[in-house]
Coordinates of C-alpha atoms and ligand atoms in Angstrom, one line a residue:
M1 CA 15.5 37.0 -9.5
T2 CA 17.8 34.5 -11.1
T3 CA 17.1 33.7 -14.8
P4 CA 17.9 30.0 -15.6
P5 CA 20.2 29.4 -18.6
R6 CA 18.6 28.4 -21.9
A7 CA 19.9 24.9 -21.5
P8 CA 20.7 23.4 -18.0
A9 CA 24.4 23.4 -17.3
M10 CA 25.8 19.9 -17.6
A11 CA 27.0 18.2 -14.4
R12 CA 29.9 15.8 -14.7
P13 CA 29.3 12.1 -14.2
S14 CA 30.4 11.2 -10.7
R15 CA 33.4 8.9 -10.4
S16 CA 32.3 6.8 -7.4
A17 CA 32.6 3.0 -7.7
P18 CA 29.5 0.7 -7.4
R19 CA 28.7 0.1 -3.7
P20 CA 27.7 -3.1 -1.9
P21 CA 24.0 -3.3 -1.0
S22 CA 23.1 -1.1 2.0
P23 CA 22.5 -3.1 5.2
V24 CA 19.7 -0.7 6.3
P25 CA 16.7 -2.5 4.7
A26 CA 17.7 -5.8 6.4
L27 CA 18.4 -4.0 9.7
A28 CA 15.0 -2.3 9.5
H29 CA 13.3 -5.7 9.1
L30 CA 15.3 -7.1 11.9
L31 CA 14.4 -4.3 14.3
I32 CA 10.7 -4.4 13.3
W33 CA 10.4 -8.1 13.8
G34 CA 12.6 -8.0 16.9
G35 CA 10.3 -5.5 18.4
A36 CA 7.3 -7.8 17.6
A37 CA 9.1 -10.7 19.3
A38 CA 9.7 -8.5 22.4
V39 CA 6.0 -7.7 22.6
L40 CA 5.2 -11.4 22.5
A41 CA 7.8 -12.0 25.2
L42 CA 6.0 -9.3 27.4
W43 CA 2.8 -11.3 27.1
W44 CA 4.6 -14.6 27.8
S45 CA 6.4 -13.3 30.9
D46 CA 3.2 -11.9 32.3
T47 CA 1.1 -15.1 31.7
T48 CA 1.4 -17.8 34.3
S49 CA -1.4 -20.0 33.1
V50 CA -4.2 -20.0 30.6
V51 CA -7.4 -21.6 31.9
G52 CA -10.4 -22.7 29.9
A53 CA -11.9 -21.4 26.7
A54 CA -12.4 -17.9 28.2
G55 CA -8.7 -17.8 29.1
W56 CA -7.6 -18.9 25.6
V57 CA -9.9 -16.4 23.8
T58 CA -8.9 -13.5 26.2
G59 CA -5.2 -14.4 25.8
A60 CA -5.5 -14.3 22.0
G61 CA -7.3 -10.9 22.4
R62 CA -4.4 -9.6 24.6
I63 CA -1.7 -10.8 22.1
T64 CA -3.5 -9.3 19.1
G65 CA -4.0 -6.0 21.0
L66 CA -0.4 -5.8 22.0
L67 CA 0.7 -6.5 18.4
A68 CA -1.8 -4.0 17.0
G69 CA -0.5 -1.3 19.4
Y70 CA 3.1 -2.0 18.4
A71 CA 2.2 -2.1 14.7
C72 CA 0.5 1.3 14.9
A73 CA 3.8 2.8 16.1
M74 CA 5.8 1.0 13.4
L75 CA 3.3 2.2 10.6
L76 CA 3.8 5.8 11.7
M77 CA 7.6 5.3 11.9
L78 CA 7.7 4.1 8.3
M79 CA 6.0 7.3 7.2
A80 CA 8.1 9.6 9.3
R81 CA 10.4 10.3 6.3
V82 CA 13.6 9.5 8.2
P83 CA 16.3 10.2 5.6
L84 CA 18.4 7.2 6.4
L85 CA 15.4 4.8 5.8
D86 CA 14.1 6.8 2.9
R87 CA 17.4 6.8 0.9
A88 CA 18.3 3.2 1.7
V89 CA 14.9 1.6 1.3
G90 CA 13.2 4.0 -1.1
T91 CA 10.0 6.0 -0.5
D92 CA 7.9 3.8 -2.8
R93 CA 9.1 0.6 -1.0
L94 CA 8.4 2.2 2.4
A95 CA 4.9 3.1 1.2
R96 CA 4.4 -0.5 0.2
W97 CA 5.6 -1.8 3.6
H98 CA 3.3 0.7 5.2
A99 CA 0.3 -0.4 3.1
M100 CA 0.9 -4.1 3.8
G101 CA 1.5 -3.4 7.5
G102 CA -1.7 -1.3 7.6
R103 CA -3.7 -4.3 6.4
Y104 CA -2.1 -6.5 9.1
T105 CA -2.7 -3.8 11.8
V106 CA -6.4 -3.3 10.9
S107 CA -6.8 -7.1 11.0
L108 CA -5.0 -7.4 14.4
A109 CA -7.0 -4.5 15.9
S110 CA -10.3 -6.0 14.6
A111 CA -9.4 -9.4 16.0
H112 CA -8.4 -7.8 19.3
V113 CA -11.8 -6.1 19.7
L114 CA -13.8 -9.2 18.8
L115 CA -11.7 -11.6 20.9
I116 CA -11.7 -9.4 24.0
I117 CA -15.5 -9.0 23.8
W118 CA -16.0 -12.7 23.3
G119 CA -13.5 -13.7 26.0
Y120 CA -14.9 -11.4 28.6
S121 CA -18.5 -12.4 27.9
L122 CA -17.4 -16.1 28.3
E123 CA -15.7 -15.3 31.6
S124 CA -18.7 -13.3 33.0
H125 CA -21.4 -15.4 31.3
T126 CA -23.0 -12.3 29.7
G127 CA -24.2 -11.7 26.1
V128 CA -21.8 -10.0 23.7
V129 CA -24.0 -7.0 23.3
D130 CA -24.1 -6.4 27.1
Q131 CA -20.4 -7.0 27.4
T132 CA -19.7 -4.6 24.6
T133 CA -21.8 -1.9 26.3
T134 CA -20.1 -2.5 29.6
L135 CA -16.6 -2.4 28.1
V136 CA -17.2 0.7 26.1
L137 CA -19.0 2.7 28.7
H138 CA -17.4 1.6 32.0
Y139 CA -13.8 0.7 31.4
P140 CA -11.3 3.5 31.6
D141 CA -10.4 5.2 28.3
L142 CA -12.4 2.6 26.3
L143 CA -14.8 5.1 24.8
K144 CA -11.9 7.0 23.3
G145 CA -10.3 3.7 22.3
T146 CA -13.5 2.7 20.5
I147 CA -13.6 5.9 18.5
G148 CA -10.0 5.5 17.7
F149 CA -10.6 1.9 16.4
L150 CA -13.5 3.0 14.3
L151 CA -11.5 5.8 12.7
F152 CA -8.7 3.4 12.0
L153 CA -11.1 0.9 10.5
I154 CA -12.6 3.5 8.2
T155 CA -9.1 4.6 7.0
G156 CA -8.3 0.9 6.4
I157 CA -11.5 0.4 4.3
V158 CA -10.8 3.6 2.2
S159 CA -7.3 2.4 1.6
A160 CA -8.3 -1.0 0.4
R161 CA -7.5 -1.2 -3.3
A162 CA -11.1 -1.4 -4.7
V163 CA -12.3 1.6 -2.7
R164 CA -9.0 3.6 -3.1
R165 CA -9.5 3.6 -6.9
R166 CA -12.8 5.4 -6.4
V167 CA -11.8 8.2 -4.1
T168 CA -9.5 11.1 -5.0
Y169 CA -5.9 11.1 -3.9
E170 CA -6.6 14.1 -1.6
T171 CA -9.6 12.4 0.1
W172 CA -7.5 9.3 0.8
H173 CA -4.5 11.4 1.9
F174 CA -6.5 13.6 4.3
L175 CA -8.3 10.7 5.8
H176 CA -4.9 9.2 6.5
F177 CA -4.3 12.1 8.9
A178 CA -7.3 10.8 10.9
T179 CA -5.0 7.8 11.9
Y180 CA -2.9 10.2 14.0
L181 CA -6.0 11.0 16.0
A182 CA -7.0 7.3 16.0
V183 CA -3.6 6.3 17.5
F184 CA -3.7 9.1 20.0
L185 CA -7.2 8.1 21.1
A186 CA -6.4 4.4 21.4
F187 CA -3.2 4.9 23.3
G188 CA -4.7 5.5 26.8
H189 CA -6.8 2.3 27.0
Q190 CA -3.7 0.2 26.3
L191 CA -2.0 1.3 29.5
S192 CA -5.1 1.6 31.7
N193 CA -6.7 -1.7 30.7
G194 CA -3.9 -3.9 29.2
A195 CA -3.2 -6.7 31.7
D196 CA 0.5 -6.6 30.6
F197 CA 0.9 -2.9 31.5
V198 CA -1.2 -2.5 34.7
G199 CA 1.2 -2.5 37.6
N200 CA 4.2 -3.1 35.2
R201 CA 6.2 0.2 35.3
P202 CA 9.0 -1.0 33.0
A203 CA 6.6 -2.1 30.4
Q204 CA 4.7 1.2 30.6
L205 CA 7.9 3.2 30.3
A206 CA 8.9 1.1 27.3
W207 CA 5.5 1.8 25.6
Y208 CA 5.8 5.5 26.3
A209 CA 9.3 5.5 24.9
L210 CA 8.2 3.8 21.8
Y211 CA 5.3 6.2 21.1
L212 CA 7.1 9.3 22.2
G213 CA 10.1 8.3 20.0
V214 CA 7.9 7.9 16.9
A215 CA 6.1 11.2 17.7
A216 CA 9.5 12.9 17.9
L217 CA 10.6 11.5 14.6
L218 CA 7.3 12.7 13.0
A219 CA 7.5 16.1 14.5
W220 CA 11.1 16.6 13.5
Y221 CA 11.1 15.2 9.9
R222 CA 7.6 16.0 8.8
F223 CA 7.3 19.4 10.4
A224 CA 10.4 21.0 11.9
V225 CA 12.8 20.1 9.0
P226 CA 10.4 21.3 6.2
V227 CA 9.7 24.6 8.1
R228 CA 13.4 25.2 8.7
R229 CA 14.2 24.5 5.0
A230 CA 11.3 26.7 3.8
L231 CA 12.7 29.6 5.9
R232 CA 16.3 29.0 4.8
H233 CA 15.9 28.4 1.1
R234 CA 12.9 30.7 0.3
L235 CA 12.2 28.9 -3.0
Y236 CA 10.2 30.6 -5.8
V237 CA 9.3 29.9 -9.4
A238 CA 12.0 31.4 -11.7
E239 CA 10.5 30.3 -15.0
V240 CA 8.1 27.9 -16.7
R241 CA 9.1 26.5 -20.1
P242 CA 7.0 24.3 -22.4
E243 CA 8.8 21.1 -23.4
A244 CA 6.4 18.9 -25.4
P245 CA 2.5 18.7 -25.8
G246 CA 1.2 18.9 -22.2
I247 CA 4.6 18.9 -20.6
V248 CA 6.4 21.9 -19.0
S249 CA 9.6 22.4 -17.0
V250 CA 9.5 24.6 -13.9
Y251 CA 12.7 26.2 -12.8
L252 CA 12.9 27.0 -9.1
S253 CA 15.4 29.3 -7.5
G254 CA 16.3 30.2 -3.9
S255 CA 19.1 30.6 -1.4
G256 CA 21.6 27.9 -0.4
L257 CA 20.2 25.2 -2.7
E258 CA 23.4 23.1 -2.5
E259 CA 22.7 22.7 1.3
L260 CA 19.6 20.6 0.3
R261 CA 22.1 17.9 -0.8
A262 CA 19.6 16.6 -3.3
E263 CA 20.9 13.7 -5.4
P264 CA 20.0 13.0 -9.1
G265 CA 17.0 10.6 -9.2
Q266 CA 15.4 12.1 -6.1
F267 CA 12.1 14.0 -5.8
F268 CA 10.5 16.6 -3.6
R269 CA 6.9 17.3 -2.7
W270 CA 6.2 20.7 -4.1
R271 CA 3.6 23.1 -2.6
F272 CA 3.1 26.1 -4.8
L273 CA 1.7 29.0 -2.7
T274 CA -0.8 30.3 -5.2
R275 CA -4.6 30.2 -5.4
G276 CA -6.0 26.7 -5.7
M277 CA -2.6 25.0 -5.2
W278 CA -1.3 25.9 -1.7
W279 CA -3.2 23.0 0.0
A280 CA -1.6 20.2 -2.1
A281 CA 2.0 19.0 -2.1
N282 CA 2.6 16.8 -5.1
P283 CA 5.7 14.7 -5.8
Y284 CA 7.8 15.5 -8.8
S285 CA 11.4 14.3 -9.5
L286 CA 14.2 16.6 -10.4
S287 CA 14.7 16.5 -14.2
A288 CA 18.2 18.1 -14.2
A289 CA 21.1 17.7 -11.9
P290 CA 20.7 20.0 -8.9
H291 CA 22.5 23.3 -9.5
P292 CA 23.5 25.9 -6.9
A293 CA 21.3 28.5 -8.6
Y294 CA 18.2 26.5 -9.5
L295 CA 16.3 23.2 -9.4
R296 CA 14.2 21.9 -12.2
I297 CA 11.2 19.6 -12.5
T298 CA 9.4 18.5 -15.7
V299 CA 5.8 17.7 -15.4
K300 CA 3.1 16.1 -17.6
A301 CA -0.4 17.4 -17.2
S302 CA -2.4 14.4 -15.9
G303 CA -4.9 16.1 -13.5
G304 CA -5.6 19.3 -11.7
H305 CA -2.3 19.9 -10.0
S306 CA 0.0 18.9 -12.8
A307 CA -2.0 20.8 -15.4
A308 CA -1.9 24.0 -13.2
L309 CA 1.9 24.1 -13.3
A310 CA 1.8 25.5 -16.8
R311 CA 0.0 28.6 -15.5
L312 CA 2.4 29.3 -12.6
R313 CA 3.8 32.9 -12.5
P314 CA 7.4 33.6 -12.0
G315 CA 8.0 34.8 -8.4
T316 CA 5.4 32.3 -7.0
R317 CA 6.6 31.1 -3.6
V318 CA 7.2 27.4 -3.2
L319 CA 7.6 25.1 -0.2
A320 CA 9.5 21.9 -1.1
E321 CA 9.7 18.9 1.2
G322 CA 12.6 16.6 0.5
P323 CA 14.8 15.5 -1.1
Y324 CA 13.3 12.0 -0.9
G325 CA 13.8 8.7 -2.5
G326 CA 16.5 6.1 -3.1
F327 CA 16.4 5.9 -6.9
T328 CA 20.0 7.2 -7.0
A329 CA 23.5 6.2 -7.9
R330 CA 23.7 4.6 -4.5
R331 CA 21.8 1.6 -5.9
R332 CA 24.4 0.9 -8.5
R333 CA 26.0 -2.6 -8.3
A334 CA 27.6 -2.9 -11.7
R335 CA 30.0 -0.7 -13.7
K336 CA 27.6 -0.3 -16.6
S337 CA 23.9 0.9 -16.5
L338 CA 20.9 1.0 -18.7
L339 CA 18.2 3.6 -18.1
L340 CA 14.8 2.6 -19.4
G341 CA 12.1 5.2 -19.3
G342 CA 8.6 5.6 -20.5
G343 CA 6.7 8.9 -21.0
V344 CA 7.3 11.4 -18.3
G345 CA 9.1 8.7 -16.3
I346 CA 12.1 10.1 -18.2
T347 CA 12.6 12.9 -15.6
P348 CA 14.7 11.1 -12.9
L349 CA 16.4 9.1 -15.7
R350 CA 17.4 12.3 -17.5
T351 CA 19.2 13.4 -14.3
L352 CA 20.9 10.0 -13.8
F353 CA 21.9 10.0 -17.5
E354 CA 23.8 13.2 -16.8
T355 CA 25.5 12.1 -13.6
L356 CA 25.7 8.3 -13.3
P357 CA 29.3 7.1 -13.4
G358 CA 30.5 4.3 -15.8
E359 CA 29.1 3.4 -19.2
V360 CA 25.5 4.4 -19.6
A361 CA 22.8 3.7 -22.2
L362 CA 19.3 5.1 -22.4
I363 CA 16.1 3.7 -23.9
Y364 CA 13.4 6.3 -24.0
R365 CA 9.9 5.1 -25.0
A366 CA 7.0 7.4 -25.8
R367 CA 3.7 7.2 -27.7
R368 CA 4.6 9.6 -30.5
P369 CA 7.8 11.4 -31.5
E370 CA 6.5 14.8 -30.3
D371 CA 6.0 13.3 -26.8
L372 CA 9.7 12.8 -26.4
A373 CA 10.3 15.6 -24.0
L374 CA 13.9 16.9 -23.2
R375 CA 15.1 15.2 -26.4
G376 CA 17.5 18.1 -27.4
E377 CA 19.4 18.0 -24.0
I378 CA 19.4 14.2 -23.9
D379 CA 21.1 14.2 -27.3
A380 CA 23.6 16.8 -26.1
L381 CA 24.4 14.8 -23.0
A382 CA 24.8 11.6 -25.0
A383 CA 27.2 13.3 -27.3
A384 CA 29.2 14.8 -24.3
R385 CA 29.6 11.5 -22.6
G386 CA 29.7 9.2 -25.6
A387 CA 26.6 7.3 -24.5
A388 CA 24.1 5.5 -26.6
V389 CA 20.4 6.7 -26.7
H390 CA 17.6 4.7 -28.3
Y391 CA 14.3 6.4 -28.9
V392 CA 11.3 4.1 -29.3
V393 CA 7.9 5.3 -30.2
D394 CA 4.6 3.4 -30.5
E395 CA 3.4 5.5 -33.5
P396 CA 4.2 5.3 -36.4
V397 CA 4.3 1.6 -36.0
A398 CA 7.2 1.3 -38.4
Y399 CA 9.5 2.7 -35.6
S400 CA 8.0 0.8 -32.8
S401 CA 9.8 -2.0 -30.9
P402 CA 8.2 -4.4 -28.5
L403 CA 9.4 -4.6 -24.8
T404 CA 10.7 -8.2 -25.1
P405 CA 14.0 -9.7 -24.0
E406 CA 15.1 -10.1 -27.7
A407 CA 14.2 -6.5 -28.6
L408 CA 16.0 -5.2 -25.5
R409 CA 19.1 -7.3 -26.2
G410 CA 19.0 -6.1 -29.8
L411 CA 19.4 -2.5 -28.5
V412 CA 21.8 -3.2 -25.6
P413 CA 23.6 -6.5 -26.2
D414 CA 25.4 -6.6 -22.8
L415 CA 22.2 -5.9 -21.0
A416 CA 22.6 -8.8 -18.5
E417 CA 25.9 -7.2 -17.2
R418 CA 24.2 -3.9 -16.3
D419 CA 22.2 -2.3 -13.6
V420 CA 18.8 -1.2 -15.0
Y421 CA 17.1 2.0 -13.7
L422 CA 13.5 1.8 -14.8
C423 CA 10.7 4.5 -14.6
G424 CA 7.5 4.6 -16.5
P425 CA 3.8 3.9 -16.3
P426 CA 2.8 0.9 -14.1
A427 CA 1.8 -1.3 -17.0
M428 CA 5.1 -0.6 -18.8
T429 CA 7.1 -1.2 -15.7
E430 CA 5.5 -4.6 -15.2
V431 CA 6.2 -5.7 -18.8
A432 CA 9.7 -4.3 -18.7
V433 CA 10.6 -6.2 -15.5
T434 CA 9.5 -9.5 -17.1
A435 CA 11.4 -8.7 -20.3
L436 CA 14.6 -7.7 -18.3
R437 CA 14.4 -10.9 -16.2
G438 CA 14.0 -12.8 -19.4
A439 CA 17.1 -11.1 -20.8
G440 CA 19.1 -12.4 -17.8
V441 CA 19.2 -9.2 -15.6
P442 CA 19.1 -10.3 -11.9
R443 CA 16.2 -8.8 -9.9
R444 CA 18.6 -7.2 -7.5
R445 CA 20.0 -5.1 -10.4
I446 CA 16.6 -3.8 -11.5
H447 CA 15.9 -0.6 -9.7
H448 CA 12.5 1.1 -10.4
E449 CA 10.8 4.2 -9.3
S450 CA 7.0 4.2 -9.1
F451 CA 5.2 7.5 -9.8
S452 CA 2.2 6.4 -7.6
F453 CA 2.2 5.6 -3.9
Ligands
FAD1 C1 8.1 9.8 -6.5 C2 7.3 10.4 -7.6 C3 7.9 11.2 -8.6 C4 7.1 11.8 -9.6 N1 7.7 12.5 -10.5 C5 7.0 13.1 -11.5 C6 7.7 13.9 -12.5 O1 8.9 14.1 -12.5 N2 6.9 14.4 -13.5 C7 5.5 14.1 -13.6 O2 4.9 14.6 -14.5 N3 4.9 13.3 -12.7 C8 5.6 12.8 -11.6 N4 5.0 12.1 -10.7 C9 3.5 11.9 -10.8 C10 2.8 13.1 -10.3 O3 3.1 13.3 -8.9 C11 1.3 12.9 -10.4 O4 1.0 12.7 -11.8 C12 0.6 14.2 -10.0 O5 0.8 14.4 -8.6 C13 -0.9 14.0 -10.3 O6 -1.6 15.0 -9.6 P1 -2.8 15.7 -10.4 O7 -3.6 16.6 -9.4 O8 -2.3 16.4 -11.6 O9 -3.7 14.5 -10.9 P2 -4.8 13.7 -10.1 O10 -5.7 13.2 -11.1 O11 -5.3 14.4 -8.9 O12 -3.9 12.4 -9.6 C14 -3.6 11.4 -10.4 C15 -2.8 10.3 -9.6 O13 -1.6 10.9 -9.2 C16 -1.2 10.5 -7.9 N5 -1.1 11.6 -7.0 C17 -1.9 12.7 -7.0 N6 -1.5 13.6 -6.0 C18 -0.4 12.9 -5.4 C19 0.4 13.3 -4.3 N7 0.3 14.4 -3.6 N8 1.3 12.4 -3.9 C20 1.4 11.2 -4.5 N9 0.7 10.8 -5.6 C21 -0.2 11.7 -6.0 C22 -2.3 9.5 -7.4 O14 -1.9 8.2 -7.7 C23 -3.5 10.0 -8.3 O15 -4.4 8.9 -8.4 C24 5.7 11.5 -9.6 C25 5.1 10.8 -8.7 C26 5.9 10.2 -7.6 C27 5.2 9.4 -6.6

């Protein structure tokens, strides 16, 4: 078993020049909206005339149904963890797109159900209850479709912000798996009842290609790649070291770690194969530059999983999914950077502080001096690369400094010329973004990593 060194070896800052913004996020938007336009074109090309109220209502039901079916595939694609998308857009931003898209999709699917029932009952002059029963029980694949819709609706409700706050992360996460079943159950009725698909072979083939393509991405990136990596790297816990009150570092070793091509600022989802932990895979960022012999994470006890890390035994096997995230040197636009971290948000910044090219300054905020984890190695890194570090603590008040444009400019006078990498608790991030904007940093040069999806 490899024993990690007393202090992590220092990586050299990379020499790469700042890059222009990646075109991938804009291309992804274009593709998603282009696909939606193609779906509308399918309805348009199939519709010769719309007659009367029933025709309009049913037509609206068909459009919302087509768009909901398309959006389901896009929602799954966003969560397929495709490396190109993940690095260029960022996992947290993809999760936000997914959450927003989820709200639209549930609304579209609900509108589709209501409009189709209403349109058909207008057409056949029957009541909505009779019409609903007929549709669900006598139309092909509609019973399965209805179950799929209900599952989807429940997931949507549980994901709504007010309810989400009351359920545990695990409940919310496992319920999300139900959406795979929901999409599977709802697929058949689209082709067997959808007026735009019945008798339209090219449209049917395109729909199969869309869904099978997304299923292949999910199977590859969420299942095959992690399994292949687990077998190849055979990660295990090498050591657990206390860093500060309630904060530990976990060193992980394995074979061929350099093949993971992890970048400073990225994170993995870690599954520790020990009692009470094997069923959860929680995200933690690398807190030292990836080393061929080990990886390191530094974790603050904030709940069951993070607290249990302090009790891990050396030799415990680990499955790591990743590396994920776009909070890396690739985001750099300027020659100088400021890293602004709060609490355990220091972890990805500590790694960037080690490796980011150009002139770098670090502001590290914590509640108390003893909460400043990794301080010794941050000082050593600062000395090695001649970088400025400012520690700011809330207590004692005499050492405190507010998060205002003036205070930030006081610490880093050329702030407006820098990229800013920001990671901390959500409330701090919000205040910091306002202060940075007030100090003249353009939004496109403020890069932040969120520790909650
Ligand atoms: C990209 C990223 C990088 C992170 N890096 C670090 C780090 O370097 N060091 C560190 O101490 N913390 C980090 N976190 C936060 C850490 O993942 C959570 O604090 C931890 O998972 C909480 O789990 P728990 O069981 O201890 O607490 P709980 O009380 O169960 O969870 C508290 C909150 O943590 C979040 N959370 C829990 N489980 C997960 C999960 N599987 N996936 C996503 N979010 C979850 C949820 O918002 C939840 O409400 C990171 C989070 C993200 C998203």
